[in-house]
Amino acid sequence: MFEPGRGSEATGAGAPEGARALRPVGPAAAGRSEAAPWRGEAWSEAIVRSISDVVAVADRDTVLTWVSPSAEARLGYRPEAVLGRSCLELVHPDDVAHAAREWEEVTARGEQGMPTAYRLVAADGSERVMNVSAAPLFDHPSVQGMILTCSDITDLARAQAQLHHSERWAQRLVQGGSDLVVVADPEER
């Protein structure tokens, strides 16, 4: 049942001010201690375009200042259609108060919060359950905002709700008495 609420880095040579490159890991990096070089804007853009999670940056007032292209595939919003809007406008009305409290807590602590599940409203009005991580980088010169990473867990949330429903049904069946109960599936599954 859905309930709301619930690498190492090194600076690369030639990177723009404030940018960080990931340190190589795994067999290919064996014996290498230098950081991966900054590969440029085209490289970064290709990486961002390939990420399936929705990534966004919002200012201190929750106003979206950058949204990844994946927002269109996951939520049906073109990034430019949500820029300038509060990120809380995309949260299901029943989850907004909790999301606003979490925003305030993460902002006050100045540390990344634990991923939290929220229902987001897609452009077509449907709901998508997203695990949202918030990283406050308001003082970072290149970001100046809260980085929001949203992983779509809708299918998982639905499966959990179905399991919960089945468990409750079985529990009521067992508690119902000693009568013989036959459950028949017309498709013989």
mmCIF file with all atom_site columns, N, CA and C in Angstrom, residues 101-162:
data_model
loop_
_atom_site.group_PDB
_atom_site.id
_atom_site.type_symbol
_atom_site.label_atom_id
_atom_site.label_alt_id
_atom_site.label_comp_id
_atom_site.label_asym_id
_atom_site.label_entity_id
_atom_site.label_seq_id
_atom_site.pdbx_PDB_ins_code
_atom_site.Cartn_x
_atom_site.Cartn_y
_atom_site.Cartn_z
_atom_site.occupancy
_atom_site.B_iso_or_equiv
_atom_site.pdbx_formal_charge
_atom_site.auth_seq_id
_atom_site.auth_comp_id
_atom_site.auth_asym_id
_atom_site.auth_atom_id
_atom_site.pdbx_PDB_model_num
ATOM 1   N N  . ARG A 1 101 ? 6.977  20.159 4.229   1.00 0.00 ? 101 ARG A N  1
ATOM 2   C CA . ARG A 1 101 ? 7.704  19.966 5.499   1.00 0.00 ? 101 ARG A CA 1
ATOM 3   C C  . ARG A 1 101 ? 9.087  19.376 5.241   1.00 0.00 ? 101 ARG A C  1
ATOM 4   N N  . GLU A 1 102 ? 9.154  18.370 4.374   1.00 0.00 ? 102 GLU A N  1
ATOM 5   C CA . GLU A 1 102 ? 10.443 17.759 4.039   1.00 0.00 ? 102 GLU A CA 1
ATOM 6   C C  . GLU A 1 102 ? 11.389 18.782 3.412   1.00 0.00 ? 102 GLU A C  1
ATOM 7   N N  . TRP A 1 103 ? 10.844 19.627 2.521   1.00 0.00 ? 103 TRP A N  1
ATOM 8   C CA . TRP A 1 103 ? 11.654 20.670 1.876   1.00 0.00 ? 103 TRP A CA 1
ATOM 9   C C  . TRP A 1 103 ? 12.282 21.564 2.951   1.00 0.00 ? 103 TRP A C  1
ATOM 10  N N  . GLU A 1 104 ? 11.457 22.010 3.886   1.00 0.00 ? 104 GLU A N  1
ATOM 11  C CA . GLU A 1 104 ? 11.945 22.898 4.947   1.00 0.00 ? 104 GLU A CA 1
ATOM 12  C C  . GLU A 1 104 ? 13.003 22.206 5.809   1.00 0.00 ? 104 GLU A C  1
ATOM 13  N N  . GLU A 1 105 ? 12.782 20.941 6.152   1.00 0.00 ? 105 GLU A N  1
ATOM 14  C CA . GLU A 1 105 ? 13.735 20.211 6.990   1.00 0.00 ? 105 GLU A CA 1
ATOM 15  C C  . GLU A 1 105 ? 15.074 20.014 6.284   1.00 0.00 ? 105 GLU A C  1
ATOM 16  N N  . VAL A 1 106 ? 15.032 19.616 5.018   1.00 0.00 ? 106 VAL A N  1
ATOM 17  C CA . VAL A 1 106 ? 16.274 19.402 4.262   1.00 0.00 ? 106 VAL A CA 1
ATOM 18  C C  . VAL A 1 106 ? 17.004 20.729 4.083   1.00 0.00 ? 106 VAL A C  1
ATOM 19  N N  . THR A 1 107 ? 16.269 21.784 3.799   1.00 0.00 ? 107 THR A N  1
ATOM 20  C CA . THR A 1 107 ? 16.876 23.111 3.633   1.00 0.00 ? 107 THR A CA 1
ATOM 21  C C  . THR A 1 107 ? 17.534 23.559 4.937   1.00 0.00 ? 107 THR A C  1
ATOM 22  N N  . ALA A 1 108 ? 16.830 23.380 6.059   1.00 0.00 ? 108 ALA A N  1
ATOM 23  C CA . ALA A 1 108 ? 17.368 23.809 7.357   1.00 0.00 ? 108 ALA A CA 1
ATOM 24  C C  . ALA A 1 108 ? 18.610 23.008 7.746   1.00 0.00 ? 108 ALA A C  1
ATOM 25  N N  . ARG A 1 109 ? 18.595 21.686 7.497   1.00 0.00 ? 109 ARG A N  1
ATOM 26  C CA . ARG A 1 109 ? 19.752 20.836 7.830   1.00 0.00 ? 109 ARG A CA 1
ATOM 27  C C  . ARG A 1 109 ? 20.930 21.092 6.904   1.00 0.00 ? 109 ARG A C  1
ATOM 28  N N  . GLY A 1 110 ? 20.628 21.442 5.666   1.00 0.00 ? 110 GLY A N  1
ATOM 29  C CA . GLY A 1 110 ? 21.701 21.648 4.697   1.00 0.00 ? 110 GLY A CA 1
ATOM 30  C C  . GLY A 1 110 ? 22.339 20.359 4.237   1.00 0.00 ? 110 GLY A C  1
ATOM 31  N N  . GLU A 1 111 ? 21.654 19.236 4.468   1.00 0.00 ? 111 GLU A N  1
ATOM 32  C CA . GLU A 1 111 ? 22.173 17.920 4.078   1.00 0.00 ? 111 GLU A CA 1
ATOM 33  C C  . GLU A 1 111 ? 21.138 17.183 3.254   1.00 0.00 ? 111 GLU A C  1
ATOM 34  N N  . GLN A 1 112 ? 21.618 16.293 2.386   1.00 0.00 ? 112 GLN A N  1
ATOM 35  C CA . GLN A 1 112 ? 20.718 15.516 1.545   1.00 0.00 ? 112 GLN A CA 1
ATOM 36  C C  . GLN A 1 112 ? 19.768 14.709 2.412   1.00 0.00 ? 112 GLN A C  1
ATOM 37  N N  . GLY A 1 113 ? 18.490 14.712 2.016   1.00 0.00 ? 113 GLY A N  1
ATOM 38  C CA . GLY A 1 113 ? 17.490 13.942 2.736   1.00 0.00 ? 113 GLY A CA 1
ATOM 39  C C  . GLY A 1 113 ? 17.410 12.516 2.225   1.00 0.00 ? 113 GLY A C  1
ATOM 40  N N  . MET A 1 114 ? 16.752 11.681 3.009   1.00 0.00 ? 114 MET A N  1
ATOM 41  C CA . MET A 1 114 ? 16.518 10.296 2.590   1.00 0.00 ? 114 MET A CA 1
ATOM 42  C C  . MET A 1 114 ? 15.488 10.314 1.459   1.00 0.00 ? 114 MET A C  1
ATOM 43  N N  . PRO A 1 115 ? 15.606 9.385  0.509   1.00 0.00 ? 115 PRO A N  1
ATOM 44  C CA . PRO A 1 115 ? 14.585 9.311  -0.551  1.00 0.00 ? 115 PRO A CA 1
ATOM 45  C C  . PRO A 1 115 ? 13.203 9.093  0.071   1.00 0.00 ? 115 PRO A C  1
ATOM 46  N N  . THR A 1 116 ? 12.234 9.827  -0.443  1.00 0.00 ? 116 THR A N  1
ATOM 47  C CA . THR A 1 116 ? 10.871 9.770  0.073   1.00 0.00 ? 116 THR A CA 1
ATOM 48  C C  . THR A 1 116 ? 9.910  9.594  -1.088  1.00 0.00 ? 116 THR A C  1
ATOM 49  N N  . ALA A 1 117 ? 8.920  8.731  -0.919  1.00 0.00 ? 117 ALA A N  1
ATOM 50  C CA . ALA A 1 117 ? 7.945  8.468  -1.986  1.00 0.00 ? 117 ALA A CA 1
ATOM 51  C C  . ALA A 1 117 ? 6.832  9.510  -1.947  1.00 0.00 ? 117 ALA A C  1
ATOM 52  N N  . TYR A 1 118 ? 6.580  10.101 -3.114  1.00 0.00 ? 118 TYR A N  1
ATOM 53  C CA . TYR A 1 118 ? 5.472  11.049 -3.287  1.00 0.00 ? 118 TYR A CA 1
ATOM 54  C C  . TYR A 1 118 ? 4.745  10.710 -4.572  1.00 0.00 ? 118 TYR A C  1
ATOM 55  N N  . ARG A 1 119 ? 3.463  11.030 -4.607  1.00 0.00 ? 119 ARG A N  1
ATOM 56  C CA . ARG A 1 119 ? 2.717  10.926 -5.854  1.00 0.00 ? 119 ARG A CA 1
ATOM 57  C C  . ARG A 1 119 ? 2.866  12.249 -6.581  1.00 0.00 ? 119 ARG A C  1
ATOM 58  N N  . LEU A 1 120 ? 3.315  12.182 -7.829  1.00 0.00 ? 120 LEU A N  1
ATOM 59  C CA . LEU A 1 120 ? 3.400  13.365 -8.676  1.00 0.00 ? 120 LEU A CA 1
ATOM 60  C C  . LEU A 1 120 ? 2.290  13.262 -9.712  1.00 0.00 ? 120 LEU A C  1
ATOM 61  N N  . VAL A 1 121 ? 1.761  14.414 -10.093 1.00 0.00 ? 121 VAL A N  1
ATOM 62  C CA . VAL A 1 121 ? 0.677  14.450 -11.072 1.00 0.00 ? 121 VAL A CA 1
ATOM 63  C C  . VAL A 1 121 ? 1.288  14.699 -12.443 1.00 0.00 ? 121 VAL A C  1
ATOM 64  N N  . ALA A 1 122 ? 1.059  13.759 -13.352 1.00 0.00 ? 122 ALA A N  1
ATOM 65  C CA . ALA A 1 122 ? 1.580  13.860 -14.711 1.00 0.00 ? 122 ALA A CA 1
ATOM 66  C C  . ALA A 1 122 ? 0.753  14.861 -15.514 1.00 0.00 ? 122 ALA A C  1
ATOM 67  N N  . ALA A 1 123 ? 1.260  15.231 -16.660 1.00 0.00 ? 123 ALA A N  1
ATOM 68  C CA . ALA A 1 123 ? 0.575  16.208 -17.518 1.00 0.00 ? 123 ALA A CA 1
ATOM 69  C C  . ALA A 1 123 ? -0.820 15.745 -17.914 1.00 0.00 ? 123 ALA A C  1
ATOM 70  N N  . ASP A 1 124 ? -1.027 14.427 -18.046 1.00 0.00 ? 124 ASP A N  1
ATOM 71  C CA . ASP A 1 124 ? -2.344 13.906 -18.428 1.00 0.00 ? 124 ASP A CA 1
ATOM 72  C C  . ASP A 1 124 ? -3.276 13.709 -17.231 1.00 0.00 ? 124 ASP A C  1
ATOM 73  N N  . GLY A 1 125 ? -2.831 14.110 -16.034 1.00 0.00 ? 125 GLY A N  1
ATOM 74  C CA . GLY A 1 125 ? -3.644 13.988 -14.830 1.00 0.00 ? 125 GLY A CA 1
ATOM 75  C C  . GLY A 1 125 ? -3.452 12.693 -14.069 1.00 0.00 ? 125 GLY A C  1
ATOM 76  N N  . SER A 1 126 ? -2.732 11.739 -14.639 1.00 0.00 ? 126 SER A N  1
ATOM 77  C CA . SER A 1 126 ? -2.480 10.481 -13.933 1.00 0.00 ? 126 SER A CA 1
ATOM 78  C C  . SER A 1 126 ? -1.453 10.716 -12.825 1.00 0.00 ? 126 SER A C  1
ATOM 79  N N  . GLU A 1 127 ? -1.363 9.749  -11.933 1.00 0.00 ? 127 GLU A N  1
ATOM 80  C CA . GLU A 1 127 ? -0.404 9.838  -10.837 1.00 0.00 ? 127 GLU A CA 1
ATOM 81  C C  . GLU A 1 127 ? 0.764  8.903  -11.089 1.00 0.00 ? 127 GLU A C  1
ATOM 82  N N  . ARG A 1 128 ? 1.953  9.369  -10.765 1.00 0.00 ? 128 ARG A N  1
ATOM 83  C CA . ARG A 1 128 ? 3.146  8.539  -10.809 1.00 0.00 ? 128 ARG A CA 1
ATOM 84  C C  . ARG A 1 128 ? 3.755  8.594  -9.406  1.00 0.00 ? 128 ARG A C  1
ATOM 85  N N  . VAL A 1 129 ? 4.086  7.449  -8.851  1.00 0.00 ? 129 VAL A N  1
ATOM 86  C CA . VAL A 1 129 ? 4.743  7.418  -7.548  1.00 0.00 ? 129 VAL A CA 1
ATOM 87  C C  . VAL A 1 129 ? 6.242  7.522  -7.805  1.00 0.00 ? 129 VAL A C  1
ATOM 88  N N  . MET A 1 130 ? 6.839  8.526  -7.205  1.00 0.00 ? 130 MET A N  1
ATOM 89  C CA . MET A 1 130 ? 8.259  8.785  -7.405  1.00 0.00 ? 130 MET A CA 1
ATOM 90  C C  . MET A 1 130 ? 8.981  8.780  -6.065  1.00 0.00 ? 130 MET A C  1
ATOM 91  N N  . ASN A 1 131 ? 10.146 8.144  -6.039  1.00 0.00 ? 131 ASN A N  1
ATOM 92  C CA . ASN A 1 131 ? 11.036 8.214  -4.899  1.00 0.00 ? 131 ASN A CA 1
ATOM 93  C C  . ASN A 1 131 ? 11.892 9.459  -5.120  1.00 0.00 ? 131 ASN A C  1
ATOM 94  N N  . VAL A 1 132 ? 11.748 10.451 -4.263  1.00 0.00 ? 132 VAL A N  1
ATOM 95  C CA . VAL A 1 132 ? 12.407 11.740 -4.472  1.00 0.00 ? 132 VAL A CA 1
ATOM 96  C C  . VAL A 1 132 ? 13.540 11.922 -3.466  1.00 0.00 ? 132 VAL A C  1
ATOM 97  N N  . SER A 1 133 ? 14.723 12.226 -3.981  1.00 0.00 ? 133 SER A N  1
ATOM 98  C CA . SER A 1 133 ? 15.880 12.578 -3.158  1.00 0.00 ? 133 SER A CA 1
ATOM 99  C C  . SER A 1 133 ? 16.142 14.061 -3.356  1.00 0.00 ? 133 SER A C  1
ATOM 100 N N  . ALA A 1 134 ? 16.421 14.754 -2.262  1.00 0.00 ? 134 ALA A N  1
ATOM 101 C CA . ALA A 1 134 ? 16.681 16.191 -2.338  1.00 0.00 ? 134 ALA A CA 1
ATOM 102 C C  . ALA A 1 134 ? 18.064 16.503 -1.776  1.00 0.00 ? 134 ALA A C  1
ATOM 103 N N  . ALA A 1 135 ? 18.866 17.208 -2.555  1.00 0.00 ? 135 ALA A N  1
ATOM 104 C CA . ALA A 1 135 ? 20.216 17.597 -2.142  1.00 0.00 ? 135 ALA A CA 1
ATOM 105 C C  . ALA A 1 135 ? 20.324 19.116 -2.207  1.00 0.00 ? 135 ALA A C  1
ATOM 106 N N  . PRO A 1 136 ? 20.423 19.776 -1.045  1.00 0.00 ? 136 PRO A N  1
ATOM 107 C CA . PRO A 1 136 ? 20.487 21.245 -1.034  1.00 0.00 ? 136 PRO A CA 1
ATOM 108 C C  . PRO A 1 136 ? 21.884 21.753 -1.393  1.00 0.00 ? 136 PRO A C  1
ATOM 109 N N  . LEU A 1 137 ? 21.989 22.354 -2.566  1.00 0.00 ? 137 LEU A N  1
ATOM 110 C CA . LEU A 1 137 ? 23.261 22.935 -3.012  1.00 0.00 ? 137 LEU A CA 1
ATOM 111 C C  . LEU A 1 137 ? 23.065 24.427 -3.308  1.00 0.00 ? 137 LEU A C  1
ATOM 112 N N  . PHE A 1 138 ? 22.372 25.104 -2.404  1.00 0.00 ? 138 PHE A N  1
ATOM 113 C CA . PHE A 1 138 ? 22.063 26.522 -2.597  1.00 0.00 ? 138 PHE A CA 1
ATOM 114 C C  . PHE A 1 138 ? 23.320 27.389 -2.630  1.00 0.00 ? 138 PHE A C  1
ATOM 115 N N  . ASP A 1 139 ? 24.354 26.980 -1.897  1.00 0.00 ? 139 ASP A N  1
ATOM 116 C CA . ASP A 1 139 ? 25.588 27.771 -1.843  1.00 0.00 ? 139 ASP A CA 1
ATOM 117 C C  . ASP A 1 139 ? 26.612 27.352 -2.893  1.00 0.00 ? 139 ASP A C  1
ATOM 118 N N  . HIS A 1 140 ? 26.329 26.315 -3.650  1.00 0.00 ? 140 HIS A N  1
ATOM 119 C CA . HIS A 1 140 ? 27.250 25.879 -4.705  1.00 0.00 ? 140 HIS A CA 1
ATOM 120 C C  . HIS A 1 140 ? 27.148 26.888 -5.847  1.00 0.00 ? 140 HIS A C  1
ATOM 121 N N  . PRO A 1 141 ? 28.260 27.474 -6.273  1.00 0.00 ? 141 PRO A N  1
ATOM 122 C CA . PRO A 1 141 ? 28.207 28.545 -7.270  1.00 0.00 ? 141 PRO A CA 1
ATOM 123 C C  . PRO A 1 141 ? 27.606 28.146 -8.616  1.00 0.00 ? 141 PRO A C  1
ATOM 124 N N  . SER A 1 142 ? 27.738 26.877 -8.997  1.00 0.00 ? 142 SER A N  1
ATOM 125 C CA . SER A 1 142 ? 27.215 26.455 -10.297 1.00 0.00 ? 142 SER A CA 1
ATOM 126 C C  . SER A 1 142 ? 25.779 25.957 -10.228 1.00 0.00 ? 142 SER A C  1
ATOM 127 N N  . VAL A 1 143 ? 25.293 25.612 -9.039  1.00 0.00 ? 143 VAL A N  1
ATOM 128 C CA . VAL A 1 143 ? 23.951 25.036 -8.911  1.00 0.00 ? 143 VAL A CA 1
ATOM 129 C C  . VAL A 1 143 ? 22.968 26.041 -8.333  1.00 0.00 ? 143 VAL A C  1
ATOM 130 N N  . GLN A 1 144 ? 23.270 26.555 -7.163  1.00 0.00 ? 144 GLN A N  1
ATOM 131 C CA . GLN A 1 144 ? 22.427 27.526 -6.456  1.00 0.00 ? 144 GLN A CA 1
ATOM 132 C C  . GLN A 1 144 ? 20.974 27.069 -6.362  1.00 0.00 ? 144 GLN A C  1
ATOM 133 N N  . GLY A 1 145 ? 20.800 25.836 -5.889  1.00 0.00 ? 145 GLY A N  1
ATOM 134 C CA . GLY A 1 145 ? 19.443 25.323 -5.736  1.00 0.00 ? 145 GLY A CA 1
ATOM 135 C C  . GLY A 1 145 ? 19.427 23.958 -5.090  1.00 0.00 ? 145 GLY A C  1
ATOM 136 N N  . MET A 1 146 ? 18.213 23.418 -4.980  1.00 0.00 ? 146 MET A N  1
ATOM 137 C CA . MET A 1 146 ? 18.005 22.071 -4.452  1.00 0.00 ? 146 MET A CA 1
ATOM 138 C C  . MET A 1 146 ? 17.945 21.126 -5.655  1.00 0.00 ? 146 MET A C  1
ATOM 139 N N  . ILE A 1 147 ? 18.800 20.115 -5.661  1.00 0.00 ? 147 ILE A N  1
ATOM 140 C CA . ILE A 1 147 ? 18.760 19.116 -6.726  1.00 0.00 ? 147 ILE A CA 1
ATOM 141 C C  . ILE A 1 147 ? 17.764 18.044 -6.299  1.00 0.00 ? 147 ILE A C  1
ATOM 142 N N  . LEU A 1 148 ? 16.772 17.814 -7.142  1.00 0.00 ? 148 LEU A N  1
ATOM 143 C CA . LEU A 1 148 ? 15.740 16.815 -6.889  1.00 0.00 ? 148 LEU A CA 1
ATOM 144 C C  . LEU A 1 148 ? 15.918 15.685 -7.891  1.00 0.00 ? 148 LEU A C  1
ATOM 145 N N  . THR A 1 149 ? 16.084 14.481 -7.397  1.00 0.00 ? 149 THR A N  1
ATOM 146 C CA . THR A 1 149 ? 16.205 13.299 -8.251  1.00 0.00 ? 149 THR A CA 1
ATOM 147 C C  . THR A 1 149 ? 14.984 12.433 -7.988  1.00 0.00 ? 149 THR A C  1
ATOM 148 N N  . CYS A 1 150 ? 14.200 12.183 -9.046  1.00 0.00 ? 150 CYS A N  1
ATOM 149 C CA . CYS A 1 150 ? 12.915 11.488 -8.911  1.00 0.00 ? 150 CYS A CA 1
ATOM 150 C C  . CYS A 1 150 ? 12.953 10.174 -9.686  1.00 0.00 ? 150 CYS A C  1
ATOM 151 N N  . SER A 1 151 ? 12.911 9.060  -8.957  1.00 0.00 ? 151 SER A N  1
ATOM 152 C CA . SER A 1 151 ? 12.911 7.722  -9.565  1.00 0.00 ? 151 SER A CA 1
ATOM 153 C C  . SER A 1 151 ? 11.490 7.189  -9.570  1.00 0.00 ? 151 SER A C  1
ATOM 154 N N  . ASP A 1 152 ? 11.015 6.761  -10.729 1.00 0.00 ? 152 ASP A N  1
ATOM 155 C CA . ASP A 1 152 ? 9.648  6.266  -10.871 1.00 0.00 ? 152 ASP A CA 1
ATOM 156 C C  . ASP A 1 152 ? 9.527  4.877  -10.247 1.00 0.00 ? 152 ASP A C  1
ATOM 157 N N  . ILE A 1 153 ? 8.699  4.775  -9.200  1.00 0.00 ? 153 ILE A N  1
ATOM 158 C CA . ILE A 1 153 ? 8.462  3.494  -8.530  1.00 0.00 ? 153 ILE A CA 1
ATOM 159 C C  . ILE A 1 153 ? 6.976  3.126  -8.593  1.00 0.00 ? 153 ILE A C  1
ATOM 160 N N  . THR A 1 154 ? 6.272  3.656  -9.585  1.00 0.00 ? 154 THR A N  1
ATOM 161 C CA . THR A 1 154 ? 4.834  3.424  -9.705  1.00 0.00 ? 154 THR A CA 1
ATOM 162 C C  . THR A 1 154 ? 4.501  1.937  -9.763  1.00 0.00 ? 154 THR A C  1
ATOM 163 N N  . ASP A 1 155 ? 5.190  1.180  -10.594 1.00 0.00 ? 155 ASP A N  1
ATOM 164 C CA . ASP A 1 155 ? 4.895  -0.251 -10.725 1.00 0.00 ? 155 ASP A CA 1
ATOM 165 C C  . ASP A 1 155 ? 5.137  -0.983 -9.407  1.00 0.00 ? 155 ASP A C  1
ATOM 166 N N  . LEU A 1 156 ? 6.198  -0.633 -8.710  1.00 0.00 ? 156 LEU A N  1
ATOM 167 C CA . LEU A 1 156 ? 6.490  -1.241 -7.417  1.00 0.00 ? 156 LEU A CA 1
ATOM 168 C C  . LEU A 1 156 ? 5.390  -0.909 -6.411  1.00 0.00 ? 156 LEU A C  1
ATOM 169 N N  . ALA A 1 157 ? 4.954  0.355  -6.375  1.00 0.00 ? 157 ALA A N  1
ATOM 170 C CA . ALA A 1 157 ? 3.897  0.767  -5.445  1.00 0.00 ? 157 ALA A CA 1
ATOM 171 C C  . ALA A 1 157 ? 2.597  0.026  -5.737  1.00 0.00 ? 157 ALA A C  1
ATOM 172 N N  . ARG A 1 158 ? 2.279  -0.163 -7.016  1.00 0.00 ? 158 ARG A N  1
ATOM 173 C CA . ARG A 1 158 ? 1.067  -0.906 -7.379  1.00 0.00 ? 158 ARG A CA 1
ATOM 174 C C  . ARG A 1 158 ? 1.168  -2.366 -6.946  1.00 0.00 ? 158 ARG A C  1
ATOM 175 N N  . ALA A 1 159 ? 2.321  -2.969 -7.167  1.00 0.00 ? 159 ALA A N  1
ATOM 176 C CA . ALA A 1 159 ? 2.517  -4.367 -6.774  1.00 0.00 ? 159 ALA A CA 1
ATOM 177 C C  . ALA A 1 159 ? 2.404  -4.518 -5.258  1.00 0.00 ? 159 ALA A C  1
ATOM 178 N N  . GLN A 1 160 ? 2.961  -3.568 -4.513  1.00 0.00 ? 160 GLN A N  1
ATOM 179 C CA . GLN A 1 160 ? 2.858  -3.616 -3.057  1.00 0.00 ? 160 GLN A CA 1
ATOM 180 C C  . GLN A 1 160 ? 1.406  -3.471 -2.609  1.00 0.00 ? 160 GLN A C  1
ATOM 181 N N  . ALA A 1 161 ? 0.647  -2.584 -3.259  1.00 0.00 ? 161 ALA A N  1
ATOM 182 C CA . ALA A 1 161 ? -0.765 -2.407 -2.913  1.00 0.00 ? 161 ALA A CA 1
ATOM 183 C C  . ALA A 1 161 ? -1.557 -3.681 -3.203  1.00 0.00 ? 161 ALA A C  1
ATOM 184 N N  . GLN A 1 162 ? -1.274 -4.335 -4.330  1.00 0.00 ? 162 GLN A N  1
ATOM 185 C CA . GLN A 1 162 ? -1.964 -5.584 -4.664  1.00 0.00 ? 162 GLN A CA 1
ATOM 186 C C  . GLN A 1 162 ? -1.618 -6.684 -3.656  1.00 0.00 ? 162 GLN A C  1
#
